Structures are given as C-alpha cells and as structure tokens.
Amino acid sequence: MASRRDPVAVLGLGRFGTALALELQRGGTEVIGVDARADVVQSLSGVLPQVITADTTVPEALREIGIQDFPRAVVGIGTHLEASILTTAVLVDLEVPTIWAKALSDQHATILRRVGAHHVVLPEQQMGERVAHLVAGRMQDWVELGPQWVLAKTRPPRDLVGVPLGESKLRSKHRVTVVSVKPEGSEQYTHAGYDTVLSYGSVIVIAGKPSDVERFVELD
C-alpha cells in the first residue's frame, strides 16, 4: 500500500494537474510532472523539480520515464477525452498500483473506471455540489467522504444548546453525530463527547447521510 510520502506521477499539467502537483510538493511529496506540450513543461521547469515532455498515450514514452516504478499516478488530462482514456489504459498496462484520474462528466468517469482507474474525481461537479450546499443554507462547509456519508460544519440548532450531547438524543432524533466542536470564543476544535455542552456561538462538525445532514442544518 502506498504511503503519504511515496512519489506521485502527475500526467497532464493543465490547471488541475499543476495545482495538484504543487500542493503535493508543498506537502513534502516527491512529484514528477509530465505533459505533451513543451511550452507547458518549460513554464514549470523552475517550479517543479521534475517535469518532462512526453506523449502520455504512448507506452514506450512512459516506460522510458519509469512511470511503472511509481506507486501512484494521477491523470490530470481533462479536455482531451481520448488522451485521458488512453493514458489511463497505458498506466493500467504498466501495472501502476494506484491510478487516479480526472473526469469531466459522469460518462467520462464511467469509461475511466472500466478502463481500470482506481479512483475517479469530477472536480468541477464536486465543487459545484459543495458550493450549492453552502449557498443554500446555514452550512459553513460540506465535505463528501463517500456517496452516502458527509461531514458538515454549522451552528447548533436551538434544541442542542445548553444540553449535554449525551442527553440530547441527537442520533435517534436526527440520525447525525457531532464529531467535533469549536467553542464560542475559541480558535481550536476539540472532540465532542457525552458531556459536551454547546452554546449558540459554537461551531460544530457533524457526520451523517447527506439527506439527514441537510435536514439537521436547516433546524432553527
């Protein structure tokens, strides 16, 4: 299993791939960037320590770079669907252990999974869904951990204020769990426990199914 510090190959250095590579690098992960466009590679040559010009749809080109030795690879190609799919297929053939791929649509995502991508992300769609949740109500943040499980940051409703969480019957009434709390006047989050008492100024992080979390956040 790949660890956090294992190197990552990022194939396709558009806005998504470049941002991903830079963030990984900032976090201390070794990154190699690959793109077919020489001008893009040139522009990043002083930014990323390893950036190479190569056609990622050609197996021999990636084999020469040594991509097959990387435990993780990310296909950041988005606008050129054929190149995205072919690159993913090449990585599968090279037996890269963990392959992430960017998709622009549900159909694109389905094809990438069938080709063999282990993880598929739809950044535009997922960001749109997240922003919609934030715009629509009292939610301060929203993170999907899976299709049926989310974390959300919000203020506590009236019936939770002043009552120990263990006595609130929160799970049975609302089917969500308070996992963390930032008390009023504090800048730090802490674990929420049985004896935790919330105030109106508290910020809480809750977990649950999307529909249950949405209903809970709209409580007065």
mmCIF file of C-alpha atoms in Angstrom:
data_model
loop_
_atom_site.group_PDB
_atom_site.id
_atom_site.type_symbol
_atom_site.label_atom_id
_atom_site.label_comp_id
_atom_site.label_asym_id
_atom_site.label_seq_id
_atom_site.Cartn_x
_atom_site.Cartn_y
_atom_site.Cartn_z
ATOM 1 C CA MET A 1 0.000 0.000 0.000
ATOM 2 C CA ALA A 2 1.334 3.443 -0.944
ATOM 3 C CA SER A 3 2.202 5.815 1.888
ATOM 4 C CA ARG A 4 1.738 9.572 2.037
ATOM 5 C CA ARG A 5 5.407 10.160 1.217
ATOM 6 C CA ASP A 6 5.645 7.809 -1.764
ATOM 7 C CA PRO A 7 6.304 9.667 -5.042
ATOM 8 C CA VAL A 8 3.457 10.603 -7.369
ATOM 9 C CA ALA A 9 3.462 10.996 -11.158
ATOM 10 C CA VAL A 10 1.073 13.684 -12.436
ATOM 11 C CA LEU A 11 0.263 13.254 -16.122
ATOM 12 C CA GLY A 12 -1.295 16.327 -17.714
ATOM 13 C CA LEU A 13 -0.283 19.730 -16.379
ATOM 14 C CA GLY A 14 -3.304 21.886 -17.022
ATOM 15 C CA ARG A 15 -4.794 23.944 -14.200
ATOM 16 C CA PHE A 16 -5.927 20.870 -12.264
ATOM 17 C CA GLY A 17 -2.725 18.855 -12.708
ATOM 18 C CA THR A 18 -0.446 21.796 -11.954
ATOM 19 C CA ALA A 19 -2.361 22.798 -8.830
ATOM 20 C CA LEU A 20 -2.340 19.182 -7.636
ATOM 21 C CA ALA A 21 1.390 18.752 -8.291
ATOM 22 C CA LEU A 22 2.272 21.979 -6.492
ATOM 23 C CA GLU A 23 0.121 21.135 -3.484
ATOM 24 C CA LEU A 24 1.637 17.649 -3.230
ATOM 25 C CA GLN A 25 5.095 19.180 -3.420
ATOM 26 C CA ARG A 26 4.249 21.701 -0.698
ATOM 27 C CA GLY A 27 3.150 18.808 1.489
ATOM 28 C CA GLY A 28 6.515 17.111 1.113
ATOM 29 C CA THR A 29 5.610 14.516 -1.530
ATOM 30 C CA GLU A 30 8.045 13.862 -4.371
ATOM 31 C CA VAL A 31 6.326 14.683 -7.668
ATOM 32 C CA ILE A 32 7.181 14.187 -11.324
ATOM 33 C CA GLY A 33 5.097 16.165 -13.814
ATOM 34 C CA VAL A 34 4.563 15.018 -17.399
ATOM 35 C CA ASP A 35 2.874 16.822 -20.276
ATOM 36 C CA ALA A 36 2.940 16.538 -24.059
ATOM 37 C CA ARG A 37 3.177 20.318 -24.508
ATOM 38 C CA ALA A 38 6.763 21.551 -24.470
ATOM 39 C CA ASP A 39 5.746 25.133 -23.660
ATOM 40 C CA VAL A 40 3.844 23.996 -20.561
ATOM 41 C CA VAL A 41 6.792 21.904 -19.396
ATOM 42 C CA GLN A 42 9.140 24.831 -19.987
ATOM 43 C CA SER A 43 6.947 27.173 -17.937
ATOM 44 C CA LEU A 44 7.043 24.760 -14.983
ATOM 45 C CA SER A 45 10.704 23.783 -15.228
ATOM 46 C CA GLY A 46 11.680 26.163 -12.459
ATOM 47 C CA VAL A 47 8.637 25.425 -10.334
ATOM 48 C CA LEU A 48 8.502 21.635 -10.169
ATOM 49 C CA PRO A 49 11.807 19.820 -9.568
ATOM 50 C CA GLN A 50 10.997 17.115 -12.154
ATOM 51 C CA VAL A 51 8.933 17.973 -15.229
ATOM 52 C CA ILE A 52 9.205 16.093 -18.519
ATOM 53 C CA THR A 53 7.803 16.448 -22.033
ATOM 54 C CA ALA A 54 6.288 13.175 -23.249
ATOM 55 C CA ASP A 55 3.238 11.809 -25.031
ATOM 56 C CA THR A 56 1.435 10.083 -22.172
ATOM 57 C CA THR A 57 -0.649 7.960 -24.564
ATOM 58 C CA VAL A 58 2.471 6.110 -25.788
ATOM 59 C CA PRO A 59 3.532 3.195 -23.550
ATOM 60 C CA GLU A 60 7.202 3.368 -24.529
ATOM 61 C CA ALA A 61 7.378 7.079 -23.675
ATOM 62 C CA LEU A 62 6.104 6.450 -20.144
ATOM 63 C CA ARG A 63 8.200 3.328 -19.743
ATOM 64 C CA GLU A 64 11.338 5.295 -20.578
ATOM 65 C CA ILE A 65 10.462 7.828 -17.883
ATOM 66 C CA GLY A 66 9.995 4.995 -15.395
ATOM 67 C CA ILE A 67 6.338 5.645 -14.619
ATOM 68 C CA GLN A 68 5.862 1.928 -13.983
ATOM 69 C CA ASP A 69 8.018 2.312 -10.862
ATOM 70 C CA PHE A 70 5.740 4.918 -9.306
ATOM 71 C CA PRO A 71 3.255 3.591 -6.715
ATOM 72 C CA ARG A 72 0.754 6.328 -7.582
ATOM 73 C CA ALA A 73 -0.144 8.245 -10.733
ATOM 74 C CA VAL A 74 -2.728 10.916 -11.474
ATOM 75 C CA VAL A 75 -4.202 11.510 -14.929
ATOM 76 C CA GLY A 76 -4.977 15.209 -14.894
ATOM 77 C CA ILE A 77 -5.948 15.432 -18.566
ATOM 78 C CA GLY A 78 -9.469 16.760 -18.880
ATOM 79 C CA THR A 79 -10.393 18.396 -22.165
ATOM 80 C CA HIS A 80 -8.902 15.729 -24.452
ATOM 81 C CA LEU A 81 -11.043 12.717 -23.604
ATOM 82 C CA GLU A 82 -9.227 10.297 -25.900
ATOM 83 C CA ALA A 83 -5.846 11.223 -24.401
ATOM 84 C CA SER A 84 -7.300 10.880 -20.884
ATOM 85 C CA ILE A 85 -8.660 7.405 -21.572
ATOM 86 C CA LEU A 86 -5.593 6.178 -23.454
ATOM 87 C CA THR A 87 -3.230 7.475 -20.777
ATOM 88 C CA THR A 88 -5.225 5.703 -18.092
ATOM 89 C CA ALA A 89 -5.132 2.484 -20.134
ATOM 90 C CA VAL A 90 -1.352 2.773 -20.513
ATOM 91 C CA LEU A 91 -0.950 3.144 -16.743
ATOM 92 C CA VAL A 92 -3.095 0.049 -16.231
ATOM 93 C CA ASP A 93 -0.944 -1.898 -18.713
ATOM 94 C CA LEU A 94 2.180 -0.714 -16.899
ATOM 95 C CA GLU A 95 0.623 -2.046 -13.666
ATOM 96 C CA VAL A 96 0.848 1.194 -11.707
ATOM 97 C CA PRO A 97 -0.608 0.163 -8.313
ATOM 98 C CA THR A 98 -2.854 3.195 -7.705
ATOM 99 C CA ILE A 99 -4.300 5.297 -10.521
ATOM 100 C CA TRP A 100 -6.311 8.476 -10.003
ATOM 101 C CA ALA A 101 -7.999 10.131 -12.971
ATOM 102 C CA LYS A 102 -9.867 13.380 -13.561
ATOM 103 C CA ALA A 103 -13.217 13.196 -15.370
ATOM 104 C CA LEU A 104 -15.357 15.940 -16.864
ATOM 105 C CA SER A 105 -18.657 14.069 -16.835
ATOM 106 C CA ASP A 106 -20.331 11.004 -15.377
ATOM 107 C CA GLN A 107 -19.947 9.220 -18.722
ATOM 108 C CA HIS A 108 -16.231 10.045 -18.828
ATOM 109 C CA ALA A 109 -15.906 8.775 -15.243
ATOM 110 C CA THR A 110 -17.635 5.501 -16.128
ATOM 111 C CA ILE A 111 -15.240 4.891 -19.021
ATOM 112 C CA LEU A 112 -12.189 5.642 -16.871
ATOM 113 C CA ARG A 113 -13.361 3.162 -14.241
ATOM 114 C CA ARG A 114 -13.973 0.492 -16.870
ATOM 115 C CA VAL A 115 -10.520 1.083 -18.317
ATOM 116 C CA GLY A 116 -9.060 0.468 -14.870
ATOM 117 C CA ALA A 117 -8.723 3.730 -12.917
ATOM 118 C CA HIS A 118 -8.900 3.001 -9.196
ATOM 119 C CA HIS A 119 -10.171 6.457 -8.218
ATOM 120 C CA VAL A 120 -12.033 8.964 -10.390
ATOM 121 C CA VAL A 121 -12.689 12.579 -9.429
ATOM 122 C CA LEU A 122 -15.021 15.098 -11.034
ATOM 123 C CA PRO A 123 -13.601 18.322 -9.567
ATOM 124 C CA GLU A 124 -15.952 20.758 -11.296
ATOM 125 C CA GLN A 125 -19.074 18.773 -10.431
ATOM 126 C CA GLN A 126 -17.991 18.051 -6.863
ATOM 127 C CA MET A 127 -17.055 21.681 -6.242
ATOM 128 C CA GLY A 128 -20.381 22.803 -7.696
ATOM 129 C CA GLU A 129 -22.290 20.480 -5.386
ATOM 130 C CA ARG A 130 -20.312 21.689 -2.390
ATOM 131 C CA VAL A 131 -20.871 25.365 -3.174
ATOM 132 C CA ALA A 132 -24.585 24.724 -3.741
ATOM 133 C CA HIS A 133 -24.886 23.318 -0.221
ATOM 134 C CA LEU A 134 -23.083 26.338 1.217
ATOM 135 C CA VAL A 135 -25.149 28.872 -0.735
ATOM 136 C CA ALA A 136 -28.475 27.201 0.005
ATOM 137 C CA GLY A 137 -28.487 27.416 3.796
ATOM 138 C CA ARG A 138 -26.700 27.839 7.097
ATOM 139 C CA MET A 139 -23.928 25.387 6.311
ATOM 140 C CA GLN A 140 -20.365 26.718 6.589
ATOM 141 C CA ASP A 141 -18.634 23.793 4.910
ATOM 142 C CA TRP A 142 -19.505 20.438 3.337
ATOM 143 C CA VAL A 143 -17.209 17.504 2.539
ATOM 144 C CA GLU A 144 -18.280 14.220 0.935
ATOM 145 C CA LEU A 145 -16.478 11.175 2.306
ATOM 146 C CA GLY A 146 -18.490 8.901 0.023
ATOM 147 C CA PRO A 147 -21.806 8.770 -1.834
ATOM 148 C CA GLN A 148 -23.723 8.269 1.412
ATOM 149 C CA TRP A 149 -21.587 9.927 4.091
ATOM 150 C CA VAL A 150 -20.672 13.579 4.591
ATOM 151 C CA LEU A 151 -19.149 15.976 7.088
ATOM 152 C CA ALA A 152 -20.633 19.439 7.513
ATOM 153 C CA LYS A 153 -19.721 22.485 9.572
ATOM 154 C CA THR A 154 -22.585 24.548 11.017
ATOM 155 C CA ARG A 155 -24.024 26.256 14.095
ATOM 156 C CA PRO A 156 -26.010 24.182 16.594
ATOM 157 C CA PRO A 157 -29.819 24.373 16.460
ATOM 158 C CA ARG A 158 -31.757 25.619 19.461
ATOM 159 C CA ASP A 159 -32.584 22.205 20.921
ATOM 160 C CA LEU A 160 -28.884 21.320 21.284
ATOM 161 C CA VAL A 161 -27.843 24.488 23.110
ATOM 162 C CA GLY A 162 -27.247 24.111 26.833
ATOM 163 C CA VAL A 163 -27.863 20.356 26.847
ATOM 164 C CA PRO A 164 -25.091 17.730 27.214
ATOM 165 C CA LEU A 165 -24.819 15.922 23.891
ATOM 166 C CA GLY A 166 -25.281 12.590 25.640
ATOM 167 C CA GLU A 167 -28.727 13.681 26.796
ATOM 168 C CA SER A 168 -29.838 15.276 23.532
ATOM 169 C CA LYS A 169 -30.916 12.060 21.767
ATOM 170 C CA LEU A 170 -29.269 13.552 18.692
ATOM 171 C CA ARG A 171 -28.711 10.292 16.842
ATOM 172 C CA SER A 172 -32.175 8.875 17.419
ATOM 173 C CA LYS A 173 -33.948 12.154 16.565
ATOM 174 C CA HIS A 174 -31.820 13.424 13.685
ATOM 175 C CA ARG A 175 -29.565 10.483 12.684
ATOM 176 C CA VAL A 176 -26.400 12.602 12.747
ATOM 177 C CA THR A 177 -23.384 12.725 15.060
ATOM 178 C CA VAL A 178 -21.459 15.718 16.371
ATOM 179 C CA VAL A 179 -17.833 14.705 15.936
ATOM 180 C CA SER A 180 -16.082 17.965 16.791
ATOM 181 C CA VAL A 181 -16.821 21.369 18.296
ATOM 182 C CA LYS A 182 -15.196 24.798 18.355
ATOM 183 C CA PRO A 183 -16.484 26.503 21.498
ATOM 184 C CA GLU A 184 -17.565 30.137 21.347
ATOM 185 C CA GLY A 185 -14.536 32.423 21.609
ATOM 186 C CA SER A 186 -12.070 29.654 20.784
ATOM 187 C CA GLU A 187 -9.990 29.190 17.635
ATOM 188 C CA GLN A 188 -9.454 25.466 18.211
ATOM 189 C CA TYR A 189 -11.666 22.464 17.530
ATOM 190 C CA THR A 190 -11.895 19.682 20.080
ATOM 191 C CA HIS A 191 -13.531 16.254 20.288
ATOM 192 C CA ALA A 192 -17.227 16.262 21.081
ATOM 193 C CA GLY A 193 -18.124 13.936 23.927
ATOM 194 C CA TYR A 194 -21.068 12.777 26.004
ATOM 195 C CA ASP A 195 -20.702 15.734 28.420
ATOM 196 C CA THR A 196 -20.080 18.427 25.780
ATOM 197 C CA VAL A 197 -22.482 21.376 26.142
ATOM 198 C CA LEU A 198 -22.927 23.695 23.162
ATOM 199 C CA SER A 199 -23.663 27.400 23.086
ATOM 200 C CA TYR A 200 -25.236 29.484 20.297
ATOM 201 C CA GLY A 201 -21.775 30.717 19.335
ATOM 202 C CA SER A 202 -20.285 27.244 18.991
ATOM 203 C CA VAL A 203 -19.358 25.774 15.624
ATOM 204 C CA ILE A 204 -19.930 22.056 15.232
ATOM 205 C CA VAL A 205 -18.823 19.430 12.724
ATOM 206 C CA ILE A 206 -21.460 16.779 12.121
ATOM 207 C CA ALA A 207 -21.413 13.483 10.229
ATOM 208 C CA GLY A 208 -24.197 11.525 8.615
ATOM 209 C CA LYS A 209 -26.047 10.726 5.414
ATOM 210 C CA PRO A 210 -26.447 13.742 3.090
ATOM 211 C CA SER A 211 -30.226 13.950 3.447
ATOM 212 C CA ASP A 212 -30.058 13.733 7.253
ATOM 213 C CA VAL A 213 -27.301 16.337 7.459
ATOM 214 C CA GLU A 214 -29.219 18.718 5.181
ATOM 215 C CA ARG A 215 -32.341 18.447 7.330
ATOM 216 C CA PHE A 216 -30.388 18.947 10.547
ATOM 217 C CA VAL A 217 -28.594 22.050 9.290
ATOM 218 C CA GLU A 218 -31.922 23.746 8.497
ATOM 219 C CA LEU A 219 -33.235 23.319 12.066
ATOM 220 C CA ASP A 220 -33.779 26.556 14.000
#
